Short mmCIF file of C-alpha atoms (C1' of nucleotides) in Angstrom, two decimals:
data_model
loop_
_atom_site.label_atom_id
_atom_site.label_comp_id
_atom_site.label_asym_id
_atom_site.label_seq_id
_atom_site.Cartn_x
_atom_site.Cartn_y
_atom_site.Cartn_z
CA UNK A 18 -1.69 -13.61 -26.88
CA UNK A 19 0.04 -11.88 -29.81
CA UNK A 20 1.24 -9.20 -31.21
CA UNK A 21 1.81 -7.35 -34.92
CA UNK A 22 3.54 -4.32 -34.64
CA UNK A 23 1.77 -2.88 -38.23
CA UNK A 24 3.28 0.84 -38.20
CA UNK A 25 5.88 2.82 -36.96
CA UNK A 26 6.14 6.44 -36.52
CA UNK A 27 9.07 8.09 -38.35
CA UNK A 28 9.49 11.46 -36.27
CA UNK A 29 9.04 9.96 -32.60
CA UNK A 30 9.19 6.24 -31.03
CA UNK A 31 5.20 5.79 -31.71
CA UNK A 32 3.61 3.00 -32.83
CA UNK A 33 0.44 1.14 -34.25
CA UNK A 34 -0.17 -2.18 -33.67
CA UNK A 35 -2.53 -4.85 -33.04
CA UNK A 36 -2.57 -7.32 -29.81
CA UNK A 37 -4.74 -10.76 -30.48
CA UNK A 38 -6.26 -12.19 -27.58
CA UNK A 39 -8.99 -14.85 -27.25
CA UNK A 40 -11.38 -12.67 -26.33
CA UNK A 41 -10.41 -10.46 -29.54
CA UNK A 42 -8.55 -7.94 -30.91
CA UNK A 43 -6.77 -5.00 -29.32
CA UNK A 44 -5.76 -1.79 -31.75
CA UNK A 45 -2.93 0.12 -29.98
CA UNK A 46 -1.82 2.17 -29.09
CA UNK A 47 -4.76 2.09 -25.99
CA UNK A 48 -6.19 3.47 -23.03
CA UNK A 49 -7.52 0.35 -20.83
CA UNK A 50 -10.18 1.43 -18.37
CA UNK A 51 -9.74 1.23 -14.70
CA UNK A 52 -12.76 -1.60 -13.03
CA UNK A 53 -10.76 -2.10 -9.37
CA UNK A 54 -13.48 -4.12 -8.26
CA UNK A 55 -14.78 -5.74 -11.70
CA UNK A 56 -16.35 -2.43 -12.36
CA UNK A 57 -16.01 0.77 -14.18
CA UNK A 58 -17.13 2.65 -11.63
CA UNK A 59 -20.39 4.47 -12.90
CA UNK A 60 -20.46 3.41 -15.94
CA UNK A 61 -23.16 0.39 -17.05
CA UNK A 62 -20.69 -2.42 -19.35
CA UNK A 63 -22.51 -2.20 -22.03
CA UNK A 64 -21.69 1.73 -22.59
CA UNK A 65 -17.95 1.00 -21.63
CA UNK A 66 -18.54 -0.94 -24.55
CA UNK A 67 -20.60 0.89 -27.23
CA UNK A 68 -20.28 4.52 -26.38
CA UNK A 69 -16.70 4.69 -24.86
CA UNK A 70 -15.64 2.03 -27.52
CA UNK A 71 -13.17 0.46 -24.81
CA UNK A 72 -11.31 -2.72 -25.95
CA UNK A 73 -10.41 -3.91 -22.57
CA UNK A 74 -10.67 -3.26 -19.57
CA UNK A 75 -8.41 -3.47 -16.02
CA UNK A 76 -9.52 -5.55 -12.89
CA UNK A 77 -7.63 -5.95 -9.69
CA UNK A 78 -6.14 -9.25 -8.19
CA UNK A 79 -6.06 -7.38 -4.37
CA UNK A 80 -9.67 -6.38 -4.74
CA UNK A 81 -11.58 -8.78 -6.43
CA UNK A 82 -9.26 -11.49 -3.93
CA UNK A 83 -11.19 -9.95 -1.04
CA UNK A 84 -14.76 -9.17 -2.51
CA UNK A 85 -16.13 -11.03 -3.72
CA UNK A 86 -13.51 -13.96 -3.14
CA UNK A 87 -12.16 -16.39 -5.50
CA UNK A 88 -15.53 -18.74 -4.58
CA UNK A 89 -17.20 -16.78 -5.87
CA UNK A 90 -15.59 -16.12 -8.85
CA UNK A 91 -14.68 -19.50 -9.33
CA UNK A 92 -18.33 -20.44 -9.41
CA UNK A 93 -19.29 -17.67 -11.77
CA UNK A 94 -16.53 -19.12 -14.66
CA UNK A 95 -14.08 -16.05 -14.25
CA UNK A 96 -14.64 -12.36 -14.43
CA UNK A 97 -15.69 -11.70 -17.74
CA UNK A 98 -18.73 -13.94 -17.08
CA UNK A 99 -19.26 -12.22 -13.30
CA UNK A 100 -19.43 -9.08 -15.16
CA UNK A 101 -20.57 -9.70 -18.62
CA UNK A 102 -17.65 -7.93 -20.23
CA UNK A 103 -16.87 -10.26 -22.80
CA UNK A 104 -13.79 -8.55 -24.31
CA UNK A 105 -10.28 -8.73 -22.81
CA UNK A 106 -9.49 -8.02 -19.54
CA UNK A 107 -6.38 -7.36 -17.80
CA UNK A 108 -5.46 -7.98 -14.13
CA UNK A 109 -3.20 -5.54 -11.76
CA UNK A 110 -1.05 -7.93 -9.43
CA UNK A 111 -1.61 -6.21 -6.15
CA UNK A 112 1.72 -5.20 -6.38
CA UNK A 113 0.43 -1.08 -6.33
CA UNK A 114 -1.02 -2.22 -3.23
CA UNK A 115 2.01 -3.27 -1.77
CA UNK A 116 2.95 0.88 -1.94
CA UNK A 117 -0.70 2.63 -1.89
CA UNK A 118 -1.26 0.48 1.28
CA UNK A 119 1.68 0.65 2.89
CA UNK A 120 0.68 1.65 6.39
CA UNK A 121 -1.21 -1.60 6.11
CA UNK A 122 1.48 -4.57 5.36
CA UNK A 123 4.65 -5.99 6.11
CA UNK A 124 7.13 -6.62 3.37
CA UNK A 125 9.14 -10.22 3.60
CA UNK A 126 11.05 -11.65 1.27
CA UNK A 127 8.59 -14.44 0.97
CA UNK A 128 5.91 -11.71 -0.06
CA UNK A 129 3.48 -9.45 1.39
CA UNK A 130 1.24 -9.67 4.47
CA UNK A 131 -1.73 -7.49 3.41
CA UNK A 132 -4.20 -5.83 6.41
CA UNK A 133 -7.30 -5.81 4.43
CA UNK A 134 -8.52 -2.07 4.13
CA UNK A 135 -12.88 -3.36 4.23
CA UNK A 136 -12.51 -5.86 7.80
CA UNK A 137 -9.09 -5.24 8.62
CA UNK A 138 -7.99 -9.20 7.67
CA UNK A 139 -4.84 -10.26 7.39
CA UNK A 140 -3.81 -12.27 3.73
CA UNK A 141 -0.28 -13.23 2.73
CA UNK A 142 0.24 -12.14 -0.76
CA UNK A 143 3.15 -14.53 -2.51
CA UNK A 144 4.25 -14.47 -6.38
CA UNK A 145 2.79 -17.67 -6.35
CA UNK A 146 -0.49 -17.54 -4.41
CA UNK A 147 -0.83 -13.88 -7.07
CA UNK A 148 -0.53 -16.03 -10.24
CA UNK A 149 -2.50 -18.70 -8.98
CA UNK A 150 -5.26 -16.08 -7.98
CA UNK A 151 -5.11 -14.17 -11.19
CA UNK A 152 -5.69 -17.82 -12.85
CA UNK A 153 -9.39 -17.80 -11.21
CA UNK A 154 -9.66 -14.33 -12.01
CA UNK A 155 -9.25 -15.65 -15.56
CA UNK A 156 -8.06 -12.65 -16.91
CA UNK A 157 -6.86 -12.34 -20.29
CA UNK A 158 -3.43 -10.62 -19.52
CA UNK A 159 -1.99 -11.36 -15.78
CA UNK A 160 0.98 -8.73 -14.17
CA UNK A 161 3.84 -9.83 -11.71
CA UNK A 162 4.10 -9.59 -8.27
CA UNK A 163 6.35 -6.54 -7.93
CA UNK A 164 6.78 -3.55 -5.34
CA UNK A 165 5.58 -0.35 -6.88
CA UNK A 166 9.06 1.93 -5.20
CA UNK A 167 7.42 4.86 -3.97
CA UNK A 168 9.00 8.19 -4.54
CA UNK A 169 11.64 10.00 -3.39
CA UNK A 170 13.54 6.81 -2.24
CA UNK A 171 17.17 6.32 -1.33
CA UNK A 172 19.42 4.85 -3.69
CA UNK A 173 19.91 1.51 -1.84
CA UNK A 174 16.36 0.81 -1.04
CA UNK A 175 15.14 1.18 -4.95
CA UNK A 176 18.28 -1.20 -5.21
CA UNK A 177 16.68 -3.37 -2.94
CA UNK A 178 13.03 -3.63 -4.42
CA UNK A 179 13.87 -3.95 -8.04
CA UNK A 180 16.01 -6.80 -6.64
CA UNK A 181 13.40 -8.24 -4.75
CA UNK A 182 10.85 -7.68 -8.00
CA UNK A 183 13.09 -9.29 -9.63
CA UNK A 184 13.33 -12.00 -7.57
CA UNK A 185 9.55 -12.50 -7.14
CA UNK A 186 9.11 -11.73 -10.98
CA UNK A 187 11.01 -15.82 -11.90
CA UNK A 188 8.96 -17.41 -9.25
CA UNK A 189 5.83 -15.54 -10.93
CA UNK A 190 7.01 -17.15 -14.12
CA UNK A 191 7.82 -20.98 -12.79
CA UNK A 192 4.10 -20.66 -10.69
CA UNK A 193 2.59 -19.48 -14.52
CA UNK A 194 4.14 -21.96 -16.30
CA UNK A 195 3.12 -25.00 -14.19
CA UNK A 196 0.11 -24.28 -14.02
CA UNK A 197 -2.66 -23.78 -16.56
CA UNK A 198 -5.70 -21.62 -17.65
CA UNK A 199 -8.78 -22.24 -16.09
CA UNK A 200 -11.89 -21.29 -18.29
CA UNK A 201 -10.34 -22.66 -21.70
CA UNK A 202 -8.72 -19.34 -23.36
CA UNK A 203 -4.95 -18.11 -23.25
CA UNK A 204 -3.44 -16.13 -20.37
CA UNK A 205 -0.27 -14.04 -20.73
CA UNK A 206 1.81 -12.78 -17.99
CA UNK A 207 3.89 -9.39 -17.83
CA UNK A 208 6.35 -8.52 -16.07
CA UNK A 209 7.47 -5.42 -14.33
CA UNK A 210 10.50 -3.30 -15.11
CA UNK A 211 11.19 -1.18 -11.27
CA UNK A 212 14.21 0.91 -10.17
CA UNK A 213 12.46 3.97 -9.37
CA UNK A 214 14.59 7.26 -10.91
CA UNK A 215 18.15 5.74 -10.86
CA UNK A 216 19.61 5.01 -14.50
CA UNK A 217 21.14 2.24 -13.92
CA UNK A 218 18.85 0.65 -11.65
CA UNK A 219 16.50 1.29 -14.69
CA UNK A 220 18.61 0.09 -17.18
CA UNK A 221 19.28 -3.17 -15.49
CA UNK A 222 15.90 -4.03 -14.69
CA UNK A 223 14.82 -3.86 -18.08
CA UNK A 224 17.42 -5.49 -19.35
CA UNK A 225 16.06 -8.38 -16.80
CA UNK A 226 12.25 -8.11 -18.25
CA UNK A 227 13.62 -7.84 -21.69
CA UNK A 228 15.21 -10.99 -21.09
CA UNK A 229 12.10 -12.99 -19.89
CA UNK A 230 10.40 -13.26 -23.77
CA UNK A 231 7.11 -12.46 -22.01
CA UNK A 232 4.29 -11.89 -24.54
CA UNK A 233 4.38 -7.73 -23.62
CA UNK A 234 6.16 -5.70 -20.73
CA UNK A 235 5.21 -3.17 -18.14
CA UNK A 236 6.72 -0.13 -16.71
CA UNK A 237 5.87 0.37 -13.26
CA UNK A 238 6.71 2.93 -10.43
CA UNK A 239 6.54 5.76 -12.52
CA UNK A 240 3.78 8.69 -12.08
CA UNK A 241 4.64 8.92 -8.03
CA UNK A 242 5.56 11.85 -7.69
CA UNK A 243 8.77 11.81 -9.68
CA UNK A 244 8.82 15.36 -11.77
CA UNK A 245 7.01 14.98 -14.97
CA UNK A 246 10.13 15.39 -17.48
CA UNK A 247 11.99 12.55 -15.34
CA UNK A 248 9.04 10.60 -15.76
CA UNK A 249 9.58 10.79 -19.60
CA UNK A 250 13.07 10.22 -19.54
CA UNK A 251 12.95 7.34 -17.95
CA UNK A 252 9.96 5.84 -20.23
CA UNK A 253 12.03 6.72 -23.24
CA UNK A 254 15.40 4.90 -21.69
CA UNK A 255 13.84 2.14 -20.91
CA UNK A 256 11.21 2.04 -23.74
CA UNK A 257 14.77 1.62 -26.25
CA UNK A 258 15.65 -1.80 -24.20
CA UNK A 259 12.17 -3.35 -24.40
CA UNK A 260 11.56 -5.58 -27.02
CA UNK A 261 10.45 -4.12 -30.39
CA UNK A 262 8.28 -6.75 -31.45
CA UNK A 263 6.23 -6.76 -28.05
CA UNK A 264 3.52 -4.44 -26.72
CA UNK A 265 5.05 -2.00 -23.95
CA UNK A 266 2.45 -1.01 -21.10
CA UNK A 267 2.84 2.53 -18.86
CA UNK A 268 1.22 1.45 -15.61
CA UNK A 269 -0.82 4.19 -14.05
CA UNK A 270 -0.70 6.80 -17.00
CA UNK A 271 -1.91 9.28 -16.99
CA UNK A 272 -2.98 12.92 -17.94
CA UNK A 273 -3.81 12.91 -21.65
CA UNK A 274 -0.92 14.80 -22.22
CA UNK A 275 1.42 12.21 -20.72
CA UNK A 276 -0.39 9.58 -23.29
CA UNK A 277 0.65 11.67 -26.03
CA UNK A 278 3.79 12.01 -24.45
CA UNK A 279 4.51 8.60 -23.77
CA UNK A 280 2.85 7.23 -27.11
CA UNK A 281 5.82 9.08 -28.81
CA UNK A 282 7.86 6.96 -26.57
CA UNK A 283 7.33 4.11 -27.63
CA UNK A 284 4.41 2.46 -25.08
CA UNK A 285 1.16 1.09 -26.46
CA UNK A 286 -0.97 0.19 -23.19
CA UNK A 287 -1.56 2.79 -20.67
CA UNK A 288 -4.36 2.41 -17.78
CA UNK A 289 -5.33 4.86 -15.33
CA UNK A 290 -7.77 6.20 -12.55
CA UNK A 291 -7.67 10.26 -13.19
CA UNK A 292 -10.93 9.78 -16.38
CA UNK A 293 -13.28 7.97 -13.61
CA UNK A 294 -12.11 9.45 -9.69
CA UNK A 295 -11.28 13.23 -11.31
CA UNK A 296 -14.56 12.38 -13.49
CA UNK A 297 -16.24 11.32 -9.87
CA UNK A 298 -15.50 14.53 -8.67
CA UNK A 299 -16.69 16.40 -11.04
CA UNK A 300 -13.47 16.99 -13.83
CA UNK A 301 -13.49 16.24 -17.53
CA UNK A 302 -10.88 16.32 -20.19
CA UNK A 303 -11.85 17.70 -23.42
CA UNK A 304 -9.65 18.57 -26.82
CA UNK A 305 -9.99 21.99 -25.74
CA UNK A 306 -8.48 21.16 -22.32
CA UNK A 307 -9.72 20.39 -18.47
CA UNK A 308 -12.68 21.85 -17.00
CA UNK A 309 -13.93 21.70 -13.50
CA UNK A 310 -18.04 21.35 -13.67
CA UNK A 311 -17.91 22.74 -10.04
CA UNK A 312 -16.41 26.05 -11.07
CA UNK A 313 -19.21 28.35 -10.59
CA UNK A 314 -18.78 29.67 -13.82
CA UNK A 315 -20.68 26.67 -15.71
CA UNK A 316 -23.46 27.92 -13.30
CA UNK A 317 -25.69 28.97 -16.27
CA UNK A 318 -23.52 27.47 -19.35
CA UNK A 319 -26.27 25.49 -21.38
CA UNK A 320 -23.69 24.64 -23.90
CA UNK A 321 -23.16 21.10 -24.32
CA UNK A 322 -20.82 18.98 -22.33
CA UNK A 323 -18.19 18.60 -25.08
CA UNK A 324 -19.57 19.75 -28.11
CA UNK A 325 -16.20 17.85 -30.30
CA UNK A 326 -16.72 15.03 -27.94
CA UNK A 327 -18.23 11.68 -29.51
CA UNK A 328 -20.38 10.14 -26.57
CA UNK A 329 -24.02 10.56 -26.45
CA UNK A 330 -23.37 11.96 -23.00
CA UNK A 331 -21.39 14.90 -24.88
CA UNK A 332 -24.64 16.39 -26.54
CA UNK A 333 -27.25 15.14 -24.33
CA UNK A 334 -26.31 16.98 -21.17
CA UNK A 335 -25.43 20.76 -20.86
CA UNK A 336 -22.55 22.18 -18.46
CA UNK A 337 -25.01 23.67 -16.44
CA UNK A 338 -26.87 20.94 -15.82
CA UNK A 339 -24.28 18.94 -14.83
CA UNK A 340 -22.42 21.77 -12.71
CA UNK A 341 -26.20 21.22 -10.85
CA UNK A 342 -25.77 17.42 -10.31
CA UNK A 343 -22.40 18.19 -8.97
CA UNK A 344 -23.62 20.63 -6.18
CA UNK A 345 -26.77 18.59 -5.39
CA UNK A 346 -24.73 15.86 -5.27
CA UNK A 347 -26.43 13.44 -7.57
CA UNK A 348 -25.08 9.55 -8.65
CA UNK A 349 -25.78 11.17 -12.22
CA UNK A 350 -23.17 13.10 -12.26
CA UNK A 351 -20.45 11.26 -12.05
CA UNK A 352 -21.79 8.56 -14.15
CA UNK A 353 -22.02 11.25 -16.56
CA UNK A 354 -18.47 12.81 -16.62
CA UNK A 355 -17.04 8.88 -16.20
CA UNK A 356 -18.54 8.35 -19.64
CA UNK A 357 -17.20 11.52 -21.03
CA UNK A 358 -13.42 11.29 -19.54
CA UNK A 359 -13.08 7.18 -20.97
CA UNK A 360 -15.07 8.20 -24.16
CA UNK A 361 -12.29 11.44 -24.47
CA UNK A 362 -9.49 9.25 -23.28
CA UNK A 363 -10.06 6.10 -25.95
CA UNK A 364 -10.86 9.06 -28.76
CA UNK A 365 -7.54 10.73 -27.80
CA UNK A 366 -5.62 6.95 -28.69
CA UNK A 367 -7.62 6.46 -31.50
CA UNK A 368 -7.09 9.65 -32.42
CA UNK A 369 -3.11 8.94 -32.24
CA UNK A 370 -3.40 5.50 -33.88
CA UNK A 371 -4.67 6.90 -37.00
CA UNK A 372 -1.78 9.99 -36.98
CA UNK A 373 0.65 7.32 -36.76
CA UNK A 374 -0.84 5.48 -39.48
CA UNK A 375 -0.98 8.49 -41.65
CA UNK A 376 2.12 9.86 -40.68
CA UNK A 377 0.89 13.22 -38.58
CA UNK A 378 1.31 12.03 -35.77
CA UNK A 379 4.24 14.26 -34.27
CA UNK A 380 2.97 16.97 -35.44
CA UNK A 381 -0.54 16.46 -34.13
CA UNK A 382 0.73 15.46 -30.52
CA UNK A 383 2.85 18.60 -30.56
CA UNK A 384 0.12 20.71 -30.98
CA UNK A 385 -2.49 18.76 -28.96
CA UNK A 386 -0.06 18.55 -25.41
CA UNK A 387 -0.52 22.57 -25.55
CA UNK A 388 -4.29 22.10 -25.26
CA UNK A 389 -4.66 19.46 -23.27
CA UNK A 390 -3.03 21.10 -20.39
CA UNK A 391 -5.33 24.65 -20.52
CA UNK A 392 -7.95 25.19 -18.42
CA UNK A 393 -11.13 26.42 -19.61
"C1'" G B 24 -48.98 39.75 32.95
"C1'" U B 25 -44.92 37.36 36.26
"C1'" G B 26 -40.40 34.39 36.59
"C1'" G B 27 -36.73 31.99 33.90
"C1'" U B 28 -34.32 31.06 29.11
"C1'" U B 29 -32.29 32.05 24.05
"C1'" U B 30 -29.85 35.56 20.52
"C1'" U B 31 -22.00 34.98 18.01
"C1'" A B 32 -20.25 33.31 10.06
"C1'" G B 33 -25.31 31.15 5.11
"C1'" C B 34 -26.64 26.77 8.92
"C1'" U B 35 -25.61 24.20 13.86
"C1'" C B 36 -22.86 25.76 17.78
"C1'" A B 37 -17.82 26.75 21.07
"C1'" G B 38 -16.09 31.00 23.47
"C1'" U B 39 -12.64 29.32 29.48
"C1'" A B 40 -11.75 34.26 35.79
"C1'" G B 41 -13.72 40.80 31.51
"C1'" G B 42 -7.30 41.19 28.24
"C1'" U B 43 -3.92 41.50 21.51
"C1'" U B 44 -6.05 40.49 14.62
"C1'" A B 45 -13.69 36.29 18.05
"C1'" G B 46 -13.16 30.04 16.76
"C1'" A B 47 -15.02 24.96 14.96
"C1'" G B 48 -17.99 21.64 11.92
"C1'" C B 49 -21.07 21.82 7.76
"C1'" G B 50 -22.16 24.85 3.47
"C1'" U B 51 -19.99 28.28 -0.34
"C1'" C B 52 -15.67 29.44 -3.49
"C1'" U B 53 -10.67 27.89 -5.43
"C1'" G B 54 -6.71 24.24 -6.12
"C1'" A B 55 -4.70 19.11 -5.87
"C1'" U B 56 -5.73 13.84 -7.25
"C1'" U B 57 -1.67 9.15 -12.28
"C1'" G B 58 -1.26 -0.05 -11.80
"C1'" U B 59 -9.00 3.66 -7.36
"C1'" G B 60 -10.58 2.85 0.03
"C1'" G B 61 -17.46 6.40 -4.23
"C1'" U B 62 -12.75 9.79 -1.94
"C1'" U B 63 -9.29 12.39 0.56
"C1'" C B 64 -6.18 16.56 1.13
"C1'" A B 65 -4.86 21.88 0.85
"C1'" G B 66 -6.26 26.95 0.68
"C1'" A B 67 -9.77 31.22 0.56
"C1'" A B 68 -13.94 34.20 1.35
"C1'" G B 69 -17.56 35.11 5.07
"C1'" G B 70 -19.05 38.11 11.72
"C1'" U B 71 -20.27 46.49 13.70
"C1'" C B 72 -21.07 39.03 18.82
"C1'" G B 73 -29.97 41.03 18.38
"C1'" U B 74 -30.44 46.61 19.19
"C1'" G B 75 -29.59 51.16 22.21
"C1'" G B 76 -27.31 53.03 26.49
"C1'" G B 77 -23.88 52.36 30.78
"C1'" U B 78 -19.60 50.55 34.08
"C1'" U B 79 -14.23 49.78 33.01
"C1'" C B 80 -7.66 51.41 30.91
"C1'" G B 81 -10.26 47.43 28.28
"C1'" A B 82 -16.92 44.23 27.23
"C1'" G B 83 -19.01 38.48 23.16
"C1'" C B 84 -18.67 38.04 28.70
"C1'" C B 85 -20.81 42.76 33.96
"C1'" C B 86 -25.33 46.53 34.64
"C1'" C B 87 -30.01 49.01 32.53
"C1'" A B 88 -33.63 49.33 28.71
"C1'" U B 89 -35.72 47.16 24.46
"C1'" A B 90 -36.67 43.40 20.75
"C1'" U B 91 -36.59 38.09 20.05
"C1'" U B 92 -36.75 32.24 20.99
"C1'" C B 93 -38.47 28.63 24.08
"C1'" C B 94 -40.48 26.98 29.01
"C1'" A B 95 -43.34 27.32 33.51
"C1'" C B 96 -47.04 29.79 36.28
"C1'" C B 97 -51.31 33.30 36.60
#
RNA sequence: GUGGUUUUAGCUCAGUAGGUUAGAGCGUCUGAUUGUGGUUCAGAAGGUCGUGGGUUCGAGCCCCAUAUUCCACC
């Protein structure tokens, strides 16, 4: 994998680039769909690919690991030819699972001993055994083993976990490295800057990823509850220690206003669940702002969804009518307002790529953040 | 016709020995959701307890009448 930083954004931290991977191209900066299970939940690949217009697309290690199984997957030639997505695909480590599940594991220093959440199972999760499982995966950009810190946490125990990150982040790299690629095309592995809120925990940890010379770097174990203005600070600080020349990547990110927000930052690669579960439950995100199809208000809108919006789905499909697939709860529905939220999300990065390529782009996000936030 | 039974929130039902502002689930209406457990969580609105009398300091609960549901018998 590589990357060509091609523009830089004079008023703010943004940036335009280009990331080349063997399954092709990626313009940043982008919004990577969320497919936990090798799916984009409700949404058929082929509109991911043509309506939404998403260049690639997230799986994860701790999901696909348990269903369907790395047989499975093994026997099918990796994920992109399970699921016939044939552009790139990136892989989550589990590590998020190591905090969203924490009820159900024990933490050594060894690694994780998972309780599986669909048969109740037990699986030890080590750096190594997560590289080596993200190698049959086969996807085009691999993460580190890391502990997602959850928030608030005490000083000394965010101490603890980057350390321990840290830790697990060079055995991720000697497992990577002595081993190889399975399906014939390049892998890249990033790692994981932690240290939940504390400056110099922050500082210090990406300092350590900055060091590695990975191919691009992550910021994890932000968006957890952590006020939103902290959440920026902290993506700006460390955003200044990451390498220039190497793609930066928000984990878990977010609203479309903290995509704007953290664009002008500095990060190029930002995944997240709120376009498909909020579009599940029946929320979009428009240019105008959020709307909630449940309201009772859309009870007799027959305006279209999103009439600025750019999927088919946009002018096909009234408010009304969807407000009605909502409250009868039809599988329509949130296939519907899926499409819509991804197709709004990668239009709102496009969008930014060609302000920061013109030169607009402060000035743009400034005004957009206002209306991305309303409610209509 | 006789005996028994039912009636409490939009729906299905709890309401203990008569005792303050009558509860639940679902539904409805609002919020929340950030490296996804097709969700989950939080809040709100909504009832002259079938109707009319009576007993009692006090009745959803006891008594009478009446309507109503279902059952059995003639």
């Amino acid at each position: 994998m590589d990357f060509r930083l091609t523009h830089t954004d004079t008023a703010s931290n943004a940036r335009a680039g280009v990331i080349f991977t063997d399954h092709g191209e990626i313009a940043t900066p982008v919004f990577m769909p969320v497919g936990t299970v090798g799916t984009v939940k409700a949404v058929h690949i082929r509109d991911v690919a043509e309506d939404v217009k998403a260049r690639i697309i997230l799986g994860n290690t701790y999901h696909l690991y348990l269903r369907p199984g790395l047989d499975i997957l093994k026997e099918a030639g990796g994920l992109h030819k399970f699921n016939g997505w044939s552009k790139p695909i990136l892989t989550d480590s589990g590590g998020y699972q190591v905090y969203s599940l924490a009820h159900r594991r024990k933490m050594k220093e060894e690694g994780v001993v998972f309780q599986s959440h669909i048969d109740g199972s037990r699986h030890m999760f080590s750096p190594e055994k997560v590289m080596d499982i993200q190698r049959v995966i086969g996807a085009d950009i691999i993460m580190a083993f890391d502990e997602c810190t959850p928030y608030p946490c005490e000083y000394e125990y965010a101490r603890k976990s980057m350390e321990l990150t840290h830790r697990w982040l060079d055995r991720c790299i000697a497992r990577f490295d002595e081993t190889e690629n399975l399906y014939g095309y390049r892998q890249s592995l990033f790692p994981i800057v932690q240290g939940s809120i504390y400056r110099d925990l922050r500082i210090k940890s990406a300092e350590k990823i900055a060091s590695c010379g990975a191919d691009g770097n992550a910021i994890g174990g932000l968006a957890v509850g952590e006020p939103i203005e902290t959440m920026y600070e902290f993506t700006e600080m460390v955003c200044n220690i990451l390498p220039k020349d190497k793609p930066r990547y928000l984990m878990g990110v977010g609203t479309p206003a903290n995509i704007l927000e953290g664009i002008s930052r500095g990060i190029d690669m930002f995944d997240c669940v709120m376009p498909t579960r909020n579009g599940r439950n029946g929320m979009i995100f428009t240019s105008n702002g959020i709307i909630n199809l449940k309201n009772e208000k859309w009870k007799a809108d027959f305006s279209p969804l999103d009439p600025d919006g750019l999927s088919f789905v946009d002018s096909a499909y009234s408010r009304a009518y969807l407000r009605h697939l909502f409250v009868a709860g039809e599988m329509l529905g949130p296939m519907i307002a899926s499409q819509h939220n991804l197709a709004f999300y990668l239009w709102l990065v496009d969008e930014a790529r060609k302000r920061i390529i013109d030169g607009s782009f402060a000035e743009w996000k400034s005004q957009m953040v206002v209306k991305l936030v309303q409610r209509i």
